[in-house]
PDB file of C-alpha atoms in Angstrom:
ATOM      1  CA  MET A 286      -0.026  -0.241  -0.086  1.00 93.00           C
ATOM      2  CA  LYS A 287       1.504   3.396  -1.086  1.00 95.00           C
ATOM      3  CA  VAL A 288       0.411   6.086   1.563  1.00 98.00           C
ATOM      4  CA  ASP A 289       1.283   9.879   0.915  1.00 98.00           C
ATOM      5  CA  LYS A 290       4.290  11.329   2.830  1.00 98.00           C
ATOM      6  CA  PHE A 291       1.890  13.958   4.290  1.00 98.00           C
ATOM      7  CA  ILE A 292      -1.959  13.049   5.667  1.00 99.00           C
ATOM      8  CA  SER A 293      -4.384  15.342   6.693  1.00 98.00           C
ATOM      9  CA  HIS A 294      -4.988  14.909  10.494  1.00 98.00           C
ATOM     10  CA  ARG A 295      -8.893  15.169  10.768  1.00 98.00           C
ATOM     11  CA  GLY A 296      -8.562  17.572   7.852  1.00 98.00           C
ATOM     12  CA  ASN A 297      -7.725  21.424   7.930  1.00 97.00           C
ATOM     13  CA  ASN A 298      -8.228  21.277  11.640  1.00 96.00           C
ATOM     14  CA  ILE A 299      -6.735  24.861  11.878  1.00 96.00           C
ATOM     15  CA  ASP A 300      -9.543  26.822  10.169  1.00 96.00           C
ATOM     16  CA  PHE A 301     -12.660  24.333  10.397  1.00 97.00           C
ATOM     17  CA  ILE A 302     -13.714  22.094  12.824  1.00 98.00           C
ATOM     18  CA  GLU A 303     -12.153  18.669  13.069  1.00 98.00           C
ATOM     19  CA  ASN A 304     -14.166  15.706  11.399  1.00 98.00           C
ATOM     20  CA  THR A 305     -15.968  17.735   9.427  1.00 98.00           C
ATOM     21  CA  ILE A 306     -17.061  17.769   5.683  1.00 98.00           C
ATOM     22  CA  GLU A 307     -15.528  21.282   5.872  1.00 98.00           C
ATOM     23  CA  SER A 308     -12.213  20.467   6.614  1.00 98.00           C
ATOM     24  CA  PHE A 309     -11.545  17.238   4.486  1.00 99.00           C
ATOM     25  CA  LYS A 310     -13.120  19.194   1.582  1.00 98.00           C
ATOM     26  CA  GLU A 311     -10.598  22.261   2.236  1.00 98.00           C
ATOM     27  CA  ALA A 312      -7.692  20.169   2.923  1.00 98.00           C
ATOM     28  CA  LYS A 313      -8.304  18.062  -0.769  1.00 98.00           C
ATOM     29  CA  ASP A 314      -8.734  21.793  -2.328  1.00 98.00           C
ATOM     30  CA  TYR A 315      -5.176  22.250  -0.698  1.00 97.00           C
ATOM     31  CA  GLY A 316      -3.500  19.012  -2.285  1.00 98.00           C
ATOM     32  CA  PHE A 317      -3.962  16.376   0.368  1.00 98.00           C
ATOM     33  CA  ARG A 318      -4.917  13.228  -0.775  1.00 98.00           C
ATOM     34  CA  TRP A 319      -4.787  11.073   2.431  1.00 99.00           C
ATOM     35  CA  PHE A 320      -6.935  11.820   5.538  1.00 99.00           C
ATOM     36  CA  GLU A 321      -6.767  10.809   8.825  1.00 99.00           C
ATOM     37  CA  THR A 322     -10.334  10.332  10.778  1.00 99.00           C
ATOM     38  CA  ASP A 323     -11.966   9.134  13.817  1.00 98.00           C
ATOM     39  CA  VAL A 324     -14.975   6.446  13.664  1.00 99.00           C
ATOM     40  CA  GLN A 325     -17.459   5.768  17.008  1.00 98.00           C
ATOM     41  CA  MET A 326     -20.759   4.535  17.055  1.00 98.00           C
ATOM     42  CA  SER A 327     -23.938   5.940  18.481  1.00 98.00           C
ATOM     43  CA  ALA A 328     -26.401   4.361  20.922  1.00 98.00           C
ATOM     44  CA  ASP A 329     -28.831   3.576  17.952  1.00 98.00           C
ATOM     45  CA  GLY A 330     -25.989   1.842  15.902  1.00 98.00           C
ATOM     46  CA  VAL A 331     -24.920   4.523  13.298  1.00 99.00           C
ATOM     47  CA  LEU A 332     -21.033   5.277  12.866  1.00 99.00           C
ATOM     48  CA  PHE A 333     -19.847   8.801  12.888  1.00 99.00           C
ATOM     49  CA  LEU A 334     -16.761  10.476  12.940  1.00 99.00           C
ATOM     50  CA  PHE A 335     -15.464  12.365  15.945  1.00 98.00           C
ATOM     51  CA  HIS A 336     -12.442  12.219  18.257  1.00 97.00           C
ATOM     52  CA  ASP A 337     -13.175  13.301  21.816  1.00 97.00           C
ATOM     53  CA  LYS A 338     -15.356  11.001  24.139  1.00 97.00           C
ATOM     54  CA  THR A 339     -17.561  13.943  24.590  1.00 97.00           C
ATOM     55  CA  ALA A 340     -18.340  17.265  22.447  1.00 97.00           C
ATOM     56  CA  GLN A 341     -17.678  19.585  25.168  1.00 96.00           C
ATOM     57  CA  ARG A 342     -14.554  20.923  23.424  1.00 96.00           C
ATOM     58  CA  LEU A 343     -16.759  22.241  20.922  1.00 97.00           C
ATOM     59  CA  THR A 344     -20.335  22.730  22.204  1.00 96.00           C
ATOM     60  CA  ASP A 345     -21.658  22.760  25.877  1.00 93.00           C
ATOM     61  CA  CYS A 346     -22.714  18.975  26.017  1.00 96.00           C
ATOM     62  CA  THR A 347     -20.657  16.941  28.382  1.00 96.00           C
ATOM     63  CA  LYS A 348     -22.807  13.505  27.619  1.00 97.00           C
ATOM     64  CA  ASN A 349     -20.469  10.783  26.263  1.00 97.00           C
ATOM     65  CA  VAL A 350     -21.000  10.789  22.598  1.00 98.00           C
ATOM     66  CA  THR A 351     -21.575   6.858  22.428  1.00 98.00           C
ATOM     67  CA  GLN A 352     -24.655   7.174  24.514  1.00 97.00           C
ATOM     68  CA  MET A 353     -26.329   9.417  22.426  1.00 98.00           C
ATOM     69  CA  THR A 354     -28.454   8.660  18.977  1.00 99.00           C
ATOM     70  CA  ILE A 355     -27.150   9.895  15.588  1.00 99.00           C
ATOM     71  CA  ALA A 356     -30.392  12.503  15.814  1.00 98.00           C
ATOM     72  CA  GLU A 357     -28.918  13.888  19.117  1.00 98.00           C
ATOM     73  CA  LEU A 358     -25.662  14.045  18.207  1.00 98.00           C
ATOM     74  CA  GLN A 359     -26.201  16.011  14.774  1.00 96.00           C
ATOM     75  CA  LYS A 360     -28.718  18.400  16.579  1.00 97.00           C
ATOM     76  CA  LEU A 361     -25.367  19.499  18.108  1.00 98.00           C
ATOM     77  CA  GLU A 362     -23.865  22.791  16.650  1.00 97.00           C
ATOM     78  CA  LEU A 363     -20.155  22.473  16.634  1.00 97.00           C
ATOM     79  CA  ALA A 364     -17.890  25.667  16.891  1.00 97.00           C
ATOM     80  CA  HIS A 365     -14.447  25.878  16.067  1.00 97.00           C
ATOM     81  CA  PRO A 366     -12.774  27.135  19.412  1.00 94.00           C
ATOM     82  CA  ILE A 367     -10.844  29.807  17.769  1.00 95.00           C
ATOM     83  CA  THR A 368     -12.306  30.817  14.185  1.00 95.00           C
ATOM     84  CA  GLY A 369     -15.627  30.238  15.483  1.00 95.00           C
ATOM     85  CA  LYS A 370     -16.985  28.437  12.429  1.00 96.00           C
ATOM     86  CA  LYS A 371     -20.086  26.196  12.921  1.00 97.00           C
ATOM     87  CA  SER A 372     -20.649  22.491  11.750  1.00 98.00           C
ATOM     88  CA  LYS A 373     -22.474  19.005  12.147  1.00 98.00           C
ATOM     89  CA  ILE A 374     -21.106  16.152  13.262  1.00 98.00           C
ATOM     90  CA  LEU A 375     -20.253  13.856  10.135  1.00 99.00           C
ATOM     91  CA  THR A 376     -21.545   9.950   9.727  1.00 99.00           C
ATOM     92  CA  LEU A 377     -19.319   7.514   8.264  1.00 99.00           C
ATOM     93  CA  LYS A 378     -21.239   6.805   5.461  1.00 99.00           C
ATOM     94  CA  GLU A 379     -21.300  10.470   4.100  1.00 99.00           C
ATOM     95  CA  TYR A 380     -17.546  10.063   4.512  1.00 99.00           C
ATOM     96  CA  LEU A 381     -17.138   7.292   2.337  1.00 99.00           C
ATOM     97  CA  ASP A 382     -19.641   8.918  -0.399  1.00 99.00           C
ATOM     98  CA  TRP A 383     -17.854  11.809  -0.311  1.00 99.00           C
ATOM     99  CA  ALA A 384     -14.287   9.591  -0.263  1.00 98.00           C
ATOM    100  CA  LYS A 385     -15.567   7.844  -3.552  1.00 98.00           C
ATOM    101  CA  GLU A 386     -16.533  10.915  -4.991  1.00 98.00           C
ATOM    102  CA  SER A 387     -13.343  12.451  -4.435  1.00 98.00           C
ATOM    103  CA  ASP A 388     -11.082  10.018  -5.046  1.00 97.00           C
ATOM    104  CA  VAL A 389      -9.009  10.340  -1.950  1.00 98.00           C
ATOM    105  CA  PHE A 390      -7.297   7.838   0.599  1.00 99.00           C
ATOM    106  CA  THR A 391      -8.572   7.245   4.770  1.00 99.00           C
ATOM    107  CA  ASN A 392      -6.787   6.049   7.621  1.00 99.00           C
ATOM    108  CA  LEU A 393      -9.937   5.104   9.671  1.00 99.00           C
ATOM    109  CA  GLU A 394      -9.155   5.125  13.345  1.00 99.00           C
ATOM    110  CA  PHE A 395     -11.540   3.335  15.516  1.00 98.00           C
ATOM    111  CA  LYS A 396     -11.543   6.091  18.135  1.00 95.00           C
ATOM    112  CA  ILE A 397     -12.711   3.917  21.879  1.00 93.00           C
ATOM    113  CA  THR A 398     -14.565   6.132  24.085  1.00 88.00           C
ATOM    114  CA  ASN A 399     -16.952   3.224  25.846  1.00 90.00           C
ATOM    115  CA  THR A 400     -15.014   0.413  27.180  1.00 88.00           C
ATOM    116  CA  CYS A 401     -17.543  -1.973  27.067  1.00 94.00           C
ATOM    117  CA  PHE A 402     -16.324  -5.052  24.725  1.00 96.00           C
ATOM    118  CA  LYS A 403     -19.955  -5.509  23.217  1.00 96.00           C
ATOM    119  CA  TYR A 404     -19.693  -1.715  22.183  1.00 97.00           C
ATOM    120  CA  LYS A 405     -16.057  -2.665  20.493  1.00 97.00           C
ATOM    121  CA  THR A 406     -17.190  -5.539  18.499  1.00 98.00           C
ATOM    122  CA  ASN A 407     -20.280  -3.832  17.505  1.00 98.00           C
ATOM    123  CA  LEU A 408     -18.206  -0.883  16.137  1.00 98.00           C
ATOM    124  CA  VAL A 409     -15.821  -2.938  14.325  1.00 98.00           C
ATOM    125  CA  PHE A 410     -18.252  -5.181  12.910  1.00 98.00           C
ATOM    126  CA  ALA A 411     -20.716  -2.390  11.652  1.00 99.00           C
ATOM    127  CA  THR A 412     -17.411  -0.492  10.386  1.00 99.00           C
ATOM    128  CA  LEU A 413     -16.706  -3.453   8.120  1.00 99.00           C
ATOM    129  CA  LYS A 414     -20.218  -4.140   7.017  1.00 98.00           C
ATOM    130  CA  LEU A 415     -20.483  -0.372   5.659  1.00 99.00           C
ATOM    131  CA  LEU A 416     -17.144  -0.184   4.031  1.00 99.00           C
ATOM    132  CA  SER A 417     -18.127  -3.300   2.156  1.00 98.00           C
ATOM    133  CA  GLU A 418     -20.667  -1.367   0.622  1.00 98.00           C
ATOM    134  CA  TYR A 419     -17.788   0.756  -1.018  1.00 98.00           C
ATOM    135  CA  PRO A 420     -15.657  -2.100  -2.569  1.00 97.00           C
ATOM    136  CA  GLU A 421     -14.023   0.542  -4.831  1.00 96.00           C
ATOM    137  CA  GLN A 422     -12.514   1.835  -1.418  1.00 97.00           C
ATOM    138  CA  LYS A 423     -10.518  -1.361  -0.391  1.00 96.00           C
ATOM    139  CA  ASP A 424      -7.434  -0.714  -1.396  1.00 97.00           C
ATOM    140  CA  LYS A 425      -7.614   3.259  -0.198  1.00 98.00           C
ATOM    141  CA  ILE A 426      -8.632   2.296   3.283  1.00 99.00           C
ATOM    142  CA  LEU A 427      -5.790   1.992   6.070  1.00 99.00           C
ATOM    143  CA  ILE A 428      -7.397   0.531   9.322  1.00 99.00           C
ATOM    144  CA  SER A 429      -5.927   1.549  12.823  1.00 98.00           C
ATOM    145  CA  SER A 430      -6.697   1.357  16.218  1.00 98.00           C
ATOM    146  CA  PHE A 431      -4.854   2.153  19.901  1.00 97.00           C
ATOM    147  CA  SER A 432      -7.309  -0.673  21.322  1.00 96.00           C
ATOM    148  CA  ASN A 433      -5.807  -4.054  21.456  1.00 95.00           C
ATOM    149  CA  VAL A 434      -9.187  -5.423  21.792  1.00 96.00           C
ATOM    150  CA  ILE A 435     -10.085  -3.505  18.328  1.00 97.00           C
ATOM    151  CA  MET A 436      -7.288  -4.902  16.564  1.00 97.00           C
ATOM    152  CA  ASN A 437      -7.489  -8.781  17.998  1.00 97.00           C
ATOM    153  CA  ILE A 438     -11.130  -8.777  16.764  1.00 97.00           C
ATOM    154  CA  LEU A 439     -10.034  -6.900  13.611  1.00 98.00           C
ATOM    155  CA  GLU A 440      -7.584  -9.815  12.892  1.00 97.00           C
ATOM    156  CA  GLN A 441     -10.784 -11.726  11.698  1.00 95.00           C
ATOM    157  CA  ASP A 442     -10.739  -9.635   8.588  1.00 98.00           C
ATOM    158  CA  HIS A 443      -8.433 -10.544   5.801  1.00 96.00           C
ATOM    159  CA  ILE A 444      -9.591  -7.370   3.198  1.00 97.00           C
ATOM    160  CA  TYR A 445      -8.639  -3.841   4.713  1.00 98.00           C
ATOM    161  CA  HIS A 446      -4.884  -2.843   5.272  1.00 99.00           C
ATOM    162  CA  LYS A 447      -3.958  -2.263   8.630  1.00 99.00           C
ATOM    163  CA  GLY A 448      -1.493  -0.093  10.764  1.00 98.00           C
ATOM    164  CA  LYS A 449      -0.158  -0.489  14.207  1.00 98.00           C
ATOM    165  CA  LEU A 450      -0.393   2.468  16.568  1.00 98.00           C
ATOM    166  CA  PHE A 451       1.795   2.718  19.506  1.00 98.00           C
ATOM    167  CA  GLU A 452       2.720   5.597  21.995  1.00 97.00           C
ATOM    168  CA  ILE A 453       6.054   5.700  23.772  1.00 96.00           C
ATOM    169  CA  SER A 454       6.615   7.946  26.411  1.00 93.00           C
ATOM    170  CA  ASP A 455      10.062   6.496  27.667  1.00 97.00           C
ATOM    171  CA  TRP A 456      12.162   5.097  24.599  1.00 97.00           C
ATOM    172  CA  ASP A 457      14.090   3.195  27.501  1.00 97.00           C
ATOM    173  CA  ARG A 458      11.853   1.922  29.049  1.00 97.00           C
ATOM    174  CA  ASP A 459       9.878   0.859  26.315  1.00 97.00           C
ATOM    175  CA  PHE A 460      12.128  -0.436  23.666  1.00 97.00           C
ATOM    176  CA  GLU A 461      12.102  -4.092  24.586  1.00 97.00           C
ATOM    177  CA  TYR A 462       8.840  -4.530  24.086  1.00 97.00           C
ATOM    178  CA  LEU A 463       8.459  -2.085  21.065  1.00 98.00           C
ATOM    179  CA  SER A 464      11.408  -4.674  19.488  1.00 97.00           C
ATOM    180  CA  THR A 465       9.731  -8.005  20.693  1.00 98.00           C
ATOM    181  CA  GLU A 466       6.075  -8.198  21.137  1.00 97.00           C
ATOM    182  CA  ILE A 467       5.040  -5.708  19.199  1.00 98.00           C
ATOM    183  CA  TYR A 468       7.141  -6.831  16.409  1.00 98.00           C
ATOM    184  CA  LYS A 469       5.906 -10.498  16.922  1.00 98.00           C
ATOM    185  CA  ASP A 470       2.345  -8.818  16.494  1.00 97.00           C
ATOM    186  CA  PHE A 471       3.301  -6.439  13.684  1.00 98.00           C
ATOM    187  CA  VAL A 472       4.484  -9.381  11.785  1.00 98.00           C
ATOM    188  CA  LYS A 473       1.738 -11.907  12.633  1.00 97.00           C
ATOM    189  CA  ASN A 474      -0.583  -9.119  11.341  1.00 97.00           C
ATOM    190  CA  GLU A 475       1.166  -7.868   8.285  1.00 97.00           C
ATOM    191  CA  TYR A 476       0.822  -4.430   9.209  1.00 99.00           C
ATOM    192  CA  VAL A 477       1.636  -1.909   6.589  1.00 98.00           C
ATOM    193  CA  ALA A 478       3.487   0.314   9.125  1.00 99.00           C
ATOM    194  CA  LEU A 479       3.924   1.310  12.719  1.00 99.00           C
ATOM    195  CA  ILE A 480       2.384   4.549  13.667  1.00 99.00           C
ATOM    196  CA  ILE A 481       3.986   6.278  16.298  1.00 99.00           C
ATOM    197  CA  ASN A 482       4.521   9.435  18.201  1.00 98.00           C
ATOM    198  CA  TYR A 483       6.662  12.071  17.361  1.00 98.00           C
ATOM    199  CA  GLU A 484       7.867  13.165  21.239  1.00 97.00           C
ATOM    200  CA  CYS A 485      10.232   9.855  21.140  1.00 95.00           C
ATOM    201  CA  LEU A 486      11.837   9.664  17.782  1.00 98.00           C
ATOM    202  CA  ASN A 487      14.981  10.916  16.541  1.00 98.00           C
ATOM    203  CA  LYS A 488      17.159  10.473  13.397  1.00 98.00           C
ATOM    204  CA  ASP A 489      18.803   6.687  15.083  1.00 99.00           C
ATOM    205  CA  ARG A 490      15.604   5.740  16.483  1.00 99.00           C
ATOM    206  CA  VAL A 491      13.571   6.228  13.246  1.00 99.00           C
ATOM    207  CA  ALA A 492      16.542   4.696  11.446  1.00 99.00           C
ATOM    208  CA  TYR A 493      16.159   1.603  13.759  1.00 98.00           C
ATOM    209  CA  ILE A 494      12.183   1.290  13.393  1.00 98.00           C
ATOM    210  CA  LYS A 495      12.579   1.624   9.459  1.00 98.00           C
ATOM    211  CA  LYS A 496      15.193  -1.238   9.410  1.00 98.00           C
ATOM    212  CA  ARG A 497      13.084  -3.477  12.163  1.00 98.00           C
ATOM    213  CA  PHE A 498       9.390  -2.661  10.999  1.00 98.00           C
ATOM    214  CA  GLY A 499      10.042  -1.160   7.182  1.00 98.00           C
ATOM    215  CA  LYS A 500       7.696   1.781   7.355  1.00 98.00           C
ATOM    216  CA  VAL A 501       7.049   4.545   9.981  1.00 99.00           C
ATOM    217  CA  PHE A 502       4.140   6.837  10.291  1.00 99.00           C
ATOM    218  CA  VAL A 503       4.244   9.471  12.709  1.00 99.00           C
ATOM    219  CA  TYR A 504       1.772  11.434  14.611  1.00 98.00           C
ATOM    220  CA  SER A 505       1.533  13.998  17.246  1.00 96.00           C
ATOM    221  CA  VAL A 506       3.444  16.499  14.824  1.00 97.00           C
ATOM    222  CA  HIS A 507       2.627  19.955  14.991  1.00 96.00           C
ATOM    223  CA  THR A 508       5.494  22.466  14.441  1.00 97.00           C
ATOM    224  CA  ASP A 509       7.275  23.434  10.961  1.00 98.00           C
ATOM    225  CA  ASP A 510      10.656  22.365  12.426  1.00 98.00           C
ATOM    226  CA  GLU A 511       8.943  18.817  13.537  1.00 98.00           C
ATOM    227  CA  VAL A 512       7.699  18.291  10.043  1.00 98.00           C
ATOM    228  CA  LYS A 513      11.601  19.303   8.640  1.00 98.00           C
ATOM    229  CA  ASN A 514      13.204  16.929  11.154  1.00 98.00           C
ATOM    230  CA  LEU A 515      11.124  13.983  10.171  1.00 99.00           C
ATOM    231  CA  LEU A 516      11.619  14.544   6.423  1.00 98.00           C
ATOM    232  CA  SER A 517      15.256  14.552   7.255  1.00 98.00           C
ATOM    233  CA  TRP A 518      14.956  11.282   9.317  1.00 98.00           C
ATOM    234  CA  ASN A 519      13.361  10.083   5.968  1.00 98.00           C
ATOM    235  CA  VAL A 520      10.086   8.995   7.875  1.00 99.00           C
ATOM    236  CA  ASP A 521       7.428   7.359   5.435  1.00 99.00           C
ATOM    237  CA  ALA A 522       4.292   9.127   6.419  1.00 99.00           C
ATOM    238  CA  MET A 523       3.708  11.980   8.804  1.00 99.00           C
ATOM    239  CA  PHE A 524      -0.561  13.385  10.322  1.00 99.00           C
ATOM    240  CA  ILE A 525      -0.234  16.946   9.818  1.00 98.00           C
ATOM    241  CA  ASP A 526      -2.738  19.757  11.045  1.00 96.00           C
ATOM    242  CA  LYS A 527      -1.482  22.651   9.042  1.00 95.00           C
ATOM    243  CA  LYS A 528      -2.141  22.706   5.381  1.00 95.00           C
ATOM    244  CA  GLU A 529       0.771  24.806   4.190  1.00 96.00           C
ATOM    245  CA  GLN A 530       3.030  22.118   5.832  1.00 96.00           C
ATOM    246  CA  LEU A 531       2.123  20.157   2.883  1.00 94.00           C
ATOM    247  CA  ASN A 532       4.705  22.432   1.009  1.00 94.00           C
ATOM    248  CA  LEU A 533       7.528  21.932   3.266  1.00 93.00           C
ATOM    249  CA  THR A 534      10.618  19.945   1.600  1.00 84.00           C
TER     250      THR A 534
END
């Protein structure tokens, strides 16, 4: 699977509300072909795109979003915390319709804000069922999740490409686990890449990961200097917020 060097992180979330159709359209118009987004499931079983556990950061609603119906969710008026621009929560189906029409690629992350095992199982199988209605997207979708439960359930799927998400807070402490347990899981499931956080990296560590895992994608990339560092370290892909960073070399 070929993945672009720059992946738009929840769309153009600097100017528009993240994970909304406006943010994705704006990023595509600027030149992005790859988009990262977060999928959750409403109380009545509808898949929607949202990152947080609650909508409090964008509205005054403090309820867990997975405990709300899709009608309740789409009644929420989301407001960008800086620009003040308004929008509505997007369903995964609406996004896939746009992705099909726009010929774009997607990193779909299962975002777990509900710890119930049944919820996680239903989320995975509902998503796979919906994706099956878009066969032309099969090779344009990369699935990932921090949840080991989700990734274990996904071992039953042999259609979609997957990446291994991992967060390191202390390289020295976590190195053994990364190089053994994570590597075994990586090989067993034929993951496309190790997806890891910027904070733990330097040139030598990126070189090690590329030698061990083949490809490395990096998240939590914010500043222009961080982007330039990753380019000089030859990472395979990175998730960026600022659309202008697409032009950095």
